[in-house]
Every structure is written in C-alpha cells, then in structure tokens.
mmCIF file of C-alpha atoms in Angstrom:
data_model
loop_
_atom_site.group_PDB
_atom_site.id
_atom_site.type_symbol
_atom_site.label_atom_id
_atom_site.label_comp_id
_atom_site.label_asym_id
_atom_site.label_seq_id
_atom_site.Cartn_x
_atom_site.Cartn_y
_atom_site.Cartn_z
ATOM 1 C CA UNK U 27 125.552 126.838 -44.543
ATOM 2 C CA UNK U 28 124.468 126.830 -41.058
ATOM 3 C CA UNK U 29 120.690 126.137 -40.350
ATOM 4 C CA UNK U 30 120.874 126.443 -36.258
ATOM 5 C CA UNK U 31 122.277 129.132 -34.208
ATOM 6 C CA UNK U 32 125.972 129.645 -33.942
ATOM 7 C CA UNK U 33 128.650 131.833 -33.047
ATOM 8 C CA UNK U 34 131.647 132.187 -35.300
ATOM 9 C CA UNK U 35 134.341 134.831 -34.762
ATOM 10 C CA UNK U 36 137.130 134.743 -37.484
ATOM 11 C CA UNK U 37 140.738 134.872 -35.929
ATOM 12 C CA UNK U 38 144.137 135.018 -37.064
ATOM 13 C CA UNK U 39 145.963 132.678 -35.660
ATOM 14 C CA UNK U 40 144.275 130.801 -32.840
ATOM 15 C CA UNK U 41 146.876 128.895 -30.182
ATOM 16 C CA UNK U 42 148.862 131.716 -28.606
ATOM 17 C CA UNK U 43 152.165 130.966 -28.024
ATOM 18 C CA UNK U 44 151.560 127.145 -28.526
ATOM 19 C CA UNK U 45 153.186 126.753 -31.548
ATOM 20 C CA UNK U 46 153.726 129.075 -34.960
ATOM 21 C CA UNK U 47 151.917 128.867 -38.585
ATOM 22 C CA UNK U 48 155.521 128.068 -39.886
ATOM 23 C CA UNK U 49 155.340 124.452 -38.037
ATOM 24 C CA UNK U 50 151.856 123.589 -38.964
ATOM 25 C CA UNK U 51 151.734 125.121 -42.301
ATOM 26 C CA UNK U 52 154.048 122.705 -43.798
ATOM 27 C CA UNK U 53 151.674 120.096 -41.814
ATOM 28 C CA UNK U 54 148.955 120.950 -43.372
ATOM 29 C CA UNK U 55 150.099 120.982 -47.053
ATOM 30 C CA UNK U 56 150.950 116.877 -46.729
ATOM 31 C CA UNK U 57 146.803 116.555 -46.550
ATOM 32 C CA UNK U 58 145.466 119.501 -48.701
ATOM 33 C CA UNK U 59 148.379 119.030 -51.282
ATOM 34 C CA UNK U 60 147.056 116.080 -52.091
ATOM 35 C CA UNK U 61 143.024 117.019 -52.838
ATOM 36 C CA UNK U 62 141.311 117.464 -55.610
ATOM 37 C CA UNK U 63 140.319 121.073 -56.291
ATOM 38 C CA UNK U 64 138.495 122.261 -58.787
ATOM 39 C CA UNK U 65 139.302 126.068 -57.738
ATOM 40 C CA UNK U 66 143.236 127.284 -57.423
ATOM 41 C CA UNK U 67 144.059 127.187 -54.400
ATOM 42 C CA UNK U 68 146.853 129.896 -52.541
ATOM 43 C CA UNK U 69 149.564 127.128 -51.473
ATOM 44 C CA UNK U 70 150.079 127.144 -47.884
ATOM 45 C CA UNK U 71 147.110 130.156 -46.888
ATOM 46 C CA UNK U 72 144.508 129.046 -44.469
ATOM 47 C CA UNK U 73 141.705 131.030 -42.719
ATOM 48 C CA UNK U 74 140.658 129.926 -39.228
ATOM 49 C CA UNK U 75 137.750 130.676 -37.139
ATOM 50 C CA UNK U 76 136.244 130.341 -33.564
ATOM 51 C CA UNK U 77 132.710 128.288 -34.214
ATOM 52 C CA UNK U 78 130.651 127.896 -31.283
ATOM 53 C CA UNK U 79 126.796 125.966 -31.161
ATOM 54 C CA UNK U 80 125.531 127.540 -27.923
ATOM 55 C CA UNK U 81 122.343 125.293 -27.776
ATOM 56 C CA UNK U 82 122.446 123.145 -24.348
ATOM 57 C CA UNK U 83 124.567 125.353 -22.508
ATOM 58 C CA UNK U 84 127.590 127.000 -23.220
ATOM 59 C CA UNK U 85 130.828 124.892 -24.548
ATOM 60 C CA UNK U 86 134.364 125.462 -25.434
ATOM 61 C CA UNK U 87 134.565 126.645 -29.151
ATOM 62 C CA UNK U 88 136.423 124.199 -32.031
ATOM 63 C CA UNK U 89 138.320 125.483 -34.235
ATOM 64 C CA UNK U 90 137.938 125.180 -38.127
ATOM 65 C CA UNK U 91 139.947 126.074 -40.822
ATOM 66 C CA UNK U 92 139.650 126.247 -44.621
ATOM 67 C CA UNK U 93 142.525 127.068 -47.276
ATOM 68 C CA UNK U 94 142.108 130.103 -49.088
ATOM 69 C CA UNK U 95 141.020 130.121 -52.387
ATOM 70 C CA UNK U 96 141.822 133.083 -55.058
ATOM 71 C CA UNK U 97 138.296 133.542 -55.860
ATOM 72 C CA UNK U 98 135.523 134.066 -53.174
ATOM 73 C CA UNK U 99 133.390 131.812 -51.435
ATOM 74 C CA UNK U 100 133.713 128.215 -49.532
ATOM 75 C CA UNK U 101 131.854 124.675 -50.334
ATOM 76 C CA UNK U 102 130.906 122.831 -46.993
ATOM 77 C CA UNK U 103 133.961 120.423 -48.030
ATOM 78 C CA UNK U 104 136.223 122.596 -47.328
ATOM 79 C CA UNK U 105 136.150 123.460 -43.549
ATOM 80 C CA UNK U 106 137.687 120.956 -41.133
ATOM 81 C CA UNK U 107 137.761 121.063 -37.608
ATOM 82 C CA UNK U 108 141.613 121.201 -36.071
ATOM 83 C CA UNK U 109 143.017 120.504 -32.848
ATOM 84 C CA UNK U 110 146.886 120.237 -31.975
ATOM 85 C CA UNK U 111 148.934 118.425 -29.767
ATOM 86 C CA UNK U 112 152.752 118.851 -28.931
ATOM 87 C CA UNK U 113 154.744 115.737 -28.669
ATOM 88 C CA UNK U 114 157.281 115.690 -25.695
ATOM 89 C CA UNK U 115 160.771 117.770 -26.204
ATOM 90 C CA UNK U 116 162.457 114.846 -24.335
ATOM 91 C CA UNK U 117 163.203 112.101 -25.709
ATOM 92 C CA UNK U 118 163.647 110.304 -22.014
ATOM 93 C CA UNK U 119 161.625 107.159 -21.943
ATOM 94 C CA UNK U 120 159.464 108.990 -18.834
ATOM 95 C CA UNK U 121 158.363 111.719 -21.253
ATOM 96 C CA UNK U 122 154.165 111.609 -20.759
ATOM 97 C CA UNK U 123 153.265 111.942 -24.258
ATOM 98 C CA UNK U 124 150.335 114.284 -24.789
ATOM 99 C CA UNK U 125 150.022 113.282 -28.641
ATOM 100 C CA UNK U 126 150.088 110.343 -28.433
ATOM 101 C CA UNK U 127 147.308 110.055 -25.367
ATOM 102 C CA UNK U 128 144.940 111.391 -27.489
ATOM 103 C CA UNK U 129 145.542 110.012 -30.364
ATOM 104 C CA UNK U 130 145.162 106.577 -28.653
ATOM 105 C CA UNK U 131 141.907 107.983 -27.667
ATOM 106 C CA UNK U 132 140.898 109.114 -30.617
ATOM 107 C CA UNK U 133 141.635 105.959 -32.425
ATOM 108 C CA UNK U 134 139.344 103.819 -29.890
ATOM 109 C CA UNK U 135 136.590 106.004 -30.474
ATOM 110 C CA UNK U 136 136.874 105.468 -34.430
ATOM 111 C CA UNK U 137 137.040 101.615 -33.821
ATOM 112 C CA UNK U 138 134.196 101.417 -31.537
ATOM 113 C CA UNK U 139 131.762 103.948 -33.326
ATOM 114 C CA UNK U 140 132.731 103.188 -36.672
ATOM 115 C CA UNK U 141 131.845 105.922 -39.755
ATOM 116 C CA UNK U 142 128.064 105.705 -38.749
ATOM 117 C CA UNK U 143 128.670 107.356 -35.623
ATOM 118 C CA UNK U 144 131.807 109.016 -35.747
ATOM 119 C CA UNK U 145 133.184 111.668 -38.173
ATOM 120 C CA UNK U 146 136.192 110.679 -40.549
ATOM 121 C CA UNK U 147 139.684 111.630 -39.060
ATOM 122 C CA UNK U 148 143.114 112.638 -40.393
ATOM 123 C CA UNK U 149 145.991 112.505 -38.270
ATOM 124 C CA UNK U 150 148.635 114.609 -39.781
ATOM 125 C CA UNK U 151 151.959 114.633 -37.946
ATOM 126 C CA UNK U 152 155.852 116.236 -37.407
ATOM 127 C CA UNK U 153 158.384 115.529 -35.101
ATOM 128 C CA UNK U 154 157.210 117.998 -32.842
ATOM 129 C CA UNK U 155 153.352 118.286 -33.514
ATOM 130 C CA UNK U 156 150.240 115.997 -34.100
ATOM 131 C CA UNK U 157 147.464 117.396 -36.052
ATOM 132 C CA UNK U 158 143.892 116.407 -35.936
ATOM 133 C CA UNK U 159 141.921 116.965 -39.197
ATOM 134 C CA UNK U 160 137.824 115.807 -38.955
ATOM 135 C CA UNK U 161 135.227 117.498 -41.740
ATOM 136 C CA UNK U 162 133.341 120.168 -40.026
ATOM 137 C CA UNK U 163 130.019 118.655 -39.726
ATOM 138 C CA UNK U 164 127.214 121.186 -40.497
ATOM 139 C CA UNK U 165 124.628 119.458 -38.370
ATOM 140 C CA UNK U 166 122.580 120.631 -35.492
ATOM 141 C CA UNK U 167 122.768 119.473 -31.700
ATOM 142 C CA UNK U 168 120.709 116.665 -31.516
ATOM 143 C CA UNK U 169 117.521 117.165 -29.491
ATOM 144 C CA UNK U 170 116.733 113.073 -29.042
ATOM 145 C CA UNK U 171 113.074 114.236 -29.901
ATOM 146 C CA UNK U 172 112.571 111.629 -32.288
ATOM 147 C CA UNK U 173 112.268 108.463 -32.480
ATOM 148 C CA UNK U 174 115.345 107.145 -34.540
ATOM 149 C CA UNK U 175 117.006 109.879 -32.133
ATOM 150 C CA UNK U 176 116.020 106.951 -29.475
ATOM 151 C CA UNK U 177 117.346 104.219 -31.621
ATOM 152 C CA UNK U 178 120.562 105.828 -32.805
ATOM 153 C CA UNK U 179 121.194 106.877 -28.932
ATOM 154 C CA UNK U 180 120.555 102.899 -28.078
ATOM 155 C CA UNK U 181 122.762 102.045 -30.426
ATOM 156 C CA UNK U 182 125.760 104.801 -29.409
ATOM 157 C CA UNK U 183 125.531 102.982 -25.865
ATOM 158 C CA UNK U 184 126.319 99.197 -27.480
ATOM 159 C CA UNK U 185 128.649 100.376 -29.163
ATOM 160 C CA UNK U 186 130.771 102.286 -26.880
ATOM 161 C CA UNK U 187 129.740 99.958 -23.757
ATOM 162 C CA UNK U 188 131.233 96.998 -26.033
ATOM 163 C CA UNK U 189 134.174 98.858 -26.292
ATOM 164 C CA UNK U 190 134.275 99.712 -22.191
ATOM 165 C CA UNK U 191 134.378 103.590 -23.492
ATOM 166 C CA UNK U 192 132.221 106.152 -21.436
ATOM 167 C CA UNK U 193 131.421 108.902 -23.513
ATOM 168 C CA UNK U 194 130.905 112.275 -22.626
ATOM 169 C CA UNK U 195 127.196 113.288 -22.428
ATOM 170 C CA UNK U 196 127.477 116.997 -23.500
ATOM 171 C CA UNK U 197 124.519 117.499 -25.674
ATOM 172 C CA UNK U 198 126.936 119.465 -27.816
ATOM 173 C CA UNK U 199 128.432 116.250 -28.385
ATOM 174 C CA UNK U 200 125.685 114.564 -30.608
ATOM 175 C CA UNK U 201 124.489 116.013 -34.013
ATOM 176 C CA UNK U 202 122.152 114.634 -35.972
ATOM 177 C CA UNK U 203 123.103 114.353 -39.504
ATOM 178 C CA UNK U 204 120.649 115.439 -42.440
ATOM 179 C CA UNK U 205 119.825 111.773 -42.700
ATOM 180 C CA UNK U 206 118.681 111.593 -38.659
ATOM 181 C CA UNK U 207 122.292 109.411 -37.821
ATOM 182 C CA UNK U 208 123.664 110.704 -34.862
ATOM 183 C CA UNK U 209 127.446 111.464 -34.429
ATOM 184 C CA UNK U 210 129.181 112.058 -31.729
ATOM 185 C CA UNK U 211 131.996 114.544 -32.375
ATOM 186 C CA UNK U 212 134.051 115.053 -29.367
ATOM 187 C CA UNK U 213 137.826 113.458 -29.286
ATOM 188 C CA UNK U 214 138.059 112.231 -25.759
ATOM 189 C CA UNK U 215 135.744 110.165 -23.825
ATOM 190 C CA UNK U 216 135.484 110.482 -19.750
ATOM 191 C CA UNK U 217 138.119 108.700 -17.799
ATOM 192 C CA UNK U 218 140.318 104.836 -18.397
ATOM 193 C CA UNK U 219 138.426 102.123 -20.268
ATOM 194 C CA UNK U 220 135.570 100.896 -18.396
ATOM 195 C CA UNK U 221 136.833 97.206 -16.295
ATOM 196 C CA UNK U 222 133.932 95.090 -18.371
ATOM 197 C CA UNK U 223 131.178 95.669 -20.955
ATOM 198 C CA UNK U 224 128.342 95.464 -17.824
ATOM 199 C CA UNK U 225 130.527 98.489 -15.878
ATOM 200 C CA UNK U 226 130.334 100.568 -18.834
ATOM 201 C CA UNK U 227 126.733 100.086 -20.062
ATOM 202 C CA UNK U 228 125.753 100.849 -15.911
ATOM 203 C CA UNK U 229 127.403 104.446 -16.406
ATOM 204 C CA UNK U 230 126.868 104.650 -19.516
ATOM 205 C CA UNK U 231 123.069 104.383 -19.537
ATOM 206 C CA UNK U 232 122.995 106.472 -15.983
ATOM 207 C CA UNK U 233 124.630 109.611 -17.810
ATOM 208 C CA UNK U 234 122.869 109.368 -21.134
ATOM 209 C CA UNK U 235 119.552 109.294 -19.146
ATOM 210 C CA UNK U 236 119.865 113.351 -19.196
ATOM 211 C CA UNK U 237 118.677 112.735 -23.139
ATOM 212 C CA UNK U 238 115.671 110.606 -21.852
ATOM 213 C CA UNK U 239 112.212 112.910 -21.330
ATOM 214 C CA UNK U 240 108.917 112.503 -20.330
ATOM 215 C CA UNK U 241 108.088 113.213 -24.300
ATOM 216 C CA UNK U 242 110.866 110.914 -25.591
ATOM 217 C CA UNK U 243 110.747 107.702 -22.972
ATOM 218 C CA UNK U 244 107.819 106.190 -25.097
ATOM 219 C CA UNK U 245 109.999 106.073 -28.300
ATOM 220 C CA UNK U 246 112.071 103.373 -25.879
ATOM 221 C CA UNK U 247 109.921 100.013 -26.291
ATOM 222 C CA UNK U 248 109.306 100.309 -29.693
ATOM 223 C CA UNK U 249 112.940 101.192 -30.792
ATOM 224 C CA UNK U 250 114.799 98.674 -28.583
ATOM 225 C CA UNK U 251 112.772 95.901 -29.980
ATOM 226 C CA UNK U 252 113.948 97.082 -33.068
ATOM 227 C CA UNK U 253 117.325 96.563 -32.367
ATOM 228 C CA UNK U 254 116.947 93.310 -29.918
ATOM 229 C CA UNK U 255 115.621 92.135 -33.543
ATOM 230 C CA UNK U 256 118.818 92.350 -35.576
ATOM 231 C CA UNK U 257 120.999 89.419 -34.054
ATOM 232 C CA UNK U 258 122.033 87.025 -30.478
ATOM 233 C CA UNK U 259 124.187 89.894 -29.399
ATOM 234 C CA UNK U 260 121.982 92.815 -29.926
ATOM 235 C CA UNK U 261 119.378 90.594 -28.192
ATOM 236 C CA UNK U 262 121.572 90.121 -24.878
ATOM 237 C CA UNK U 263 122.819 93.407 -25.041
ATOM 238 C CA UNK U 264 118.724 94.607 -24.876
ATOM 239 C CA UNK U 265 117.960 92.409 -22.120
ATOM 240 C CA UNK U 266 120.681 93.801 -19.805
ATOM 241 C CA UNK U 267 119.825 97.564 -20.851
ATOM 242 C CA UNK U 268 116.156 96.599 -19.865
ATOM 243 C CA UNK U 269 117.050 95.344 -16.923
ATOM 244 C CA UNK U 270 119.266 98.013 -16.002
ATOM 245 C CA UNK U 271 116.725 100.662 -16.697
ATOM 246 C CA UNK U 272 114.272 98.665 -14.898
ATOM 247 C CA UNK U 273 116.908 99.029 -11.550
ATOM 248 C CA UNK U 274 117.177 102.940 -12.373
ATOM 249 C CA UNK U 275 113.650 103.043 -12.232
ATOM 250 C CA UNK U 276 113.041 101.659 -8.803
ATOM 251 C CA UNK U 277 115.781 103.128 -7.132
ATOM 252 C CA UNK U 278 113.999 106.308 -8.165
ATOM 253 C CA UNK U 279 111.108 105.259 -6.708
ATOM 254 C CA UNK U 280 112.639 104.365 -3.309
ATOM 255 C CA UNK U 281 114.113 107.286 -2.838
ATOM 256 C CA UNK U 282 111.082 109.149 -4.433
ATOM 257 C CA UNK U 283 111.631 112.185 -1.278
ATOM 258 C CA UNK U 284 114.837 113.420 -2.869
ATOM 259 C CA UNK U 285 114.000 112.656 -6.446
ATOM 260 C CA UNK U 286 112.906 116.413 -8.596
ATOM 261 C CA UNK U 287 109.527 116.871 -9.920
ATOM 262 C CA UNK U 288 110.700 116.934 -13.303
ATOM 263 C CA UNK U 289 112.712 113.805 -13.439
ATOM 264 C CA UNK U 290 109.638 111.685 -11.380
ATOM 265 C CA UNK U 291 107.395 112.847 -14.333
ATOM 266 C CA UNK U 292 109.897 111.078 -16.539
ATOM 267 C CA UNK U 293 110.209 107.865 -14.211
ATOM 268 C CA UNK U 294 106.764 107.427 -14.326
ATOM 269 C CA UNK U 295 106.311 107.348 -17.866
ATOM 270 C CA UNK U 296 108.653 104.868 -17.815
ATOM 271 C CA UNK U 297 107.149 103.380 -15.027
ATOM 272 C CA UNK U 298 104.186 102.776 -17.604
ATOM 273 C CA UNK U 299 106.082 101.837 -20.661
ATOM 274 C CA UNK U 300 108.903 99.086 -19.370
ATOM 275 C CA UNK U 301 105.952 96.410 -19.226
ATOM 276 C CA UNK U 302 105.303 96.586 -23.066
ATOM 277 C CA UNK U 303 108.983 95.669 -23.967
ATOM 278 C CA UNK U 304 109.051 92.480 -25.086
ATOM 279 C CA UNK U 305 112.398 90.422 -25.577
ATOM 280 C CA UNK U 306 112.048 86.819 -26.634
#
C-alpha cells in the first residue's frame, strides 16, 4: 500500500509499562464495535506496528494498529494511527492533566485546519486513559516541488496564523494526499498560542521558509495571487505575507557575510520574483 520508502517493524504490544491491552482493549471496541465490516472480525484482537517515513531526516515512529480479521489481508481503511495519554490518578484540583493538554491541542488544530488540511480524529476515552484514533494516511512526505505544493503551504500558514498556532515544520509533518492537498499530521504544534495573528504569521513564515528553494520560490507570485483572489481577507492576509517576505529578504541581504551559499541562491531568486506580485 505504500508507494515511498518506509520502515515498519510489527510489535506486540508497544507502550511498556504505560498501561496494559486489558485497559485499552475495551477502549477500542466503543469505536470499532460500531463499523461496518464486511469481513468478521476477531472481537477485541488488534495488531500493532512501528511505521517510520525516514525521508527528511530521521523522526520518532507512530504507531498504527488494525483489528484482526479471520481471513488474511488488510484494506487501507483499516489502519489507524494511535497515541495514548494517561489522565491524572489525583483527583486534586492541581493535578496537570496530560490528556486533556493534548487533547485541547489537538482540538485547535482540527478547528483551524479544518478536514482539508488535517486528518479526521477520534477521541476515545476511560477514566484513566484518552485514546487518539486518526486514519493512517498512506501519503508521501511532501517535497513542496510543485506548484499547488506552494499554494497549499500558503494556505497552511493563514490558516494556522489566523488561529495564532505555530506549527511544527518537520517535513515529516506534511503529506501530500493523492489529490496534491497537503495535510499536516502531527498532534501538537510548537509552544502557547501565538499573542496576535501578525506574531504568528512572522514565525510562522520564518520556519516554513526551510520548504522554500531556489527551484520552488518562483511557484510564489503566481500562487499567492491566486489566493489574494478569493476574498477581502485572503487579500490582507497576502499583502502582509508579501511584505513580510519582502523584510526576510533584505535582512538577508544586510547581513549577506553570515548568510550560506545555498540559502543566498534562494534569496536571490526571490530577490527577482517579489516585483511581479501584484496585489490590488
């Protein structure tokens, strides 16, 4: 099912001493209990493996798991990722609640991305244990070589700058779908909500720049024309990206001494292509 390189290692049980199949088993069966399966299914038998994409660098492994069918073979429907949280033992009012934390975190990440951008998620829960149920998306890393690559990545940063969320700009973090959307699949984003839309579209657009190539850059003009097109806010959202890219450009410039080879030949192809962009 896989059509990029990947590393999966099938394990039995994968968290240790973190909690036991007999607490999340039951877990489990109150979401896959309730789909429709056209194969019989062995109640309460799951298999789980290590998957890891190594493109970009290496990255921490997700866990998937399937349930276990009594004949052979899986559909792509039928692998989830899973992560698990414990909820606090105390019930004292200054109990930090891990859970919860991330599933605060998770949920501002669905509202700001929406389905376009971010995968569907099932938060299955106990007294003691939150579970965290998203497909297992069988898309490769995204390489940003193209360019609706440059539009969806445009549109990941007004999204998540309107919401004051900083992603996390692990390439490992952005597949591109069969259809060339863009999703980005981790469940945390990098530090506290961002103190206004402006503060998180300035770090947002600094970090994402590692996507941004001397091959790539001249997809820029053309695609965020496209979306200053679509309505008033799109349009003043494109105007301050422009303007902030204009800034990140000429700070590179002034301080051209310490600036790499490879990232100048980048800055000057954007050097070249800012001019065209035309926002009425």
């Amino acid at each position: 099912m896989f059509t990029f390189p990947v590393k999966i290692r099938q394990v039995q049980w994968p968290w240790n001493n973190k909690t036991t199949p007999e607490s999340v088993f039951p877990i489990l069966e109150t979401y896959f209990s309730h789909r429709k399966e056209n194969r019989v299914r062995k109640e309460a038998q799951y298999s789980f493996h290590e998957v890891t994409r190594p493109d970009y660098g290496l990255v921490h492994s997700v866990i998937a798991v399937s349930p276990i069918f009594h004949a052979e073979g899986g559909n792509e429907s039928d692998y989830f990722t899973i992560r698990i949280y414990q909820k606090p033992l105390s019930n004292l009012h200054m109990a930090f609640n891990l859970a919860e934390h991330h599933k605060t975190r998770i949920e501002q990440l669905i509202a700001a991305l929406g389905p376009d951008h971010y995968p569907e998620t099932y938060f299955l829960e106990s007294s003691e244990l939150l579970i965290v149920l998203q497909p297992f998306l069988f898309h490769p890393v995204c390489d940003f070589s193209t360019r609706l690559d440059v539009y969806n990545l445009i549109e990941l940063l007004f999204l998540a700058s309107k919401s004051r969320i900083l992603l996390d700009y692990n390439h490992n973090h952005f597949l591109r779908a069969r259809d060339g959307n863009l999703y980005y699949v981790d469940t945390d984003y990098m530090g506290v909500l961002c103190s206004s839309e402006f503060n998180a579209l300035h770090s947002n657009l600094n970090q994402s720049m590692i996507f941004i190539s001397e091959s790539n850059a001249e997809f820029i003009p053309e695609k965020l024309m496209t979306f200053a097109d679509q309505n008033q806010e799109r349009l003043a959202f494109s105007r301050l990206f422009l303007t902030l890219l204009e800034e990140y450009v000429s700070l590179c410039h002034t301080d051209e001494v310490n600036v790499s080879p490879k990232l100048m030949k980048k800055i000057n192809v954007l050097s070249d292509i800012l001019p065209m962009i035309k926002l009425d």
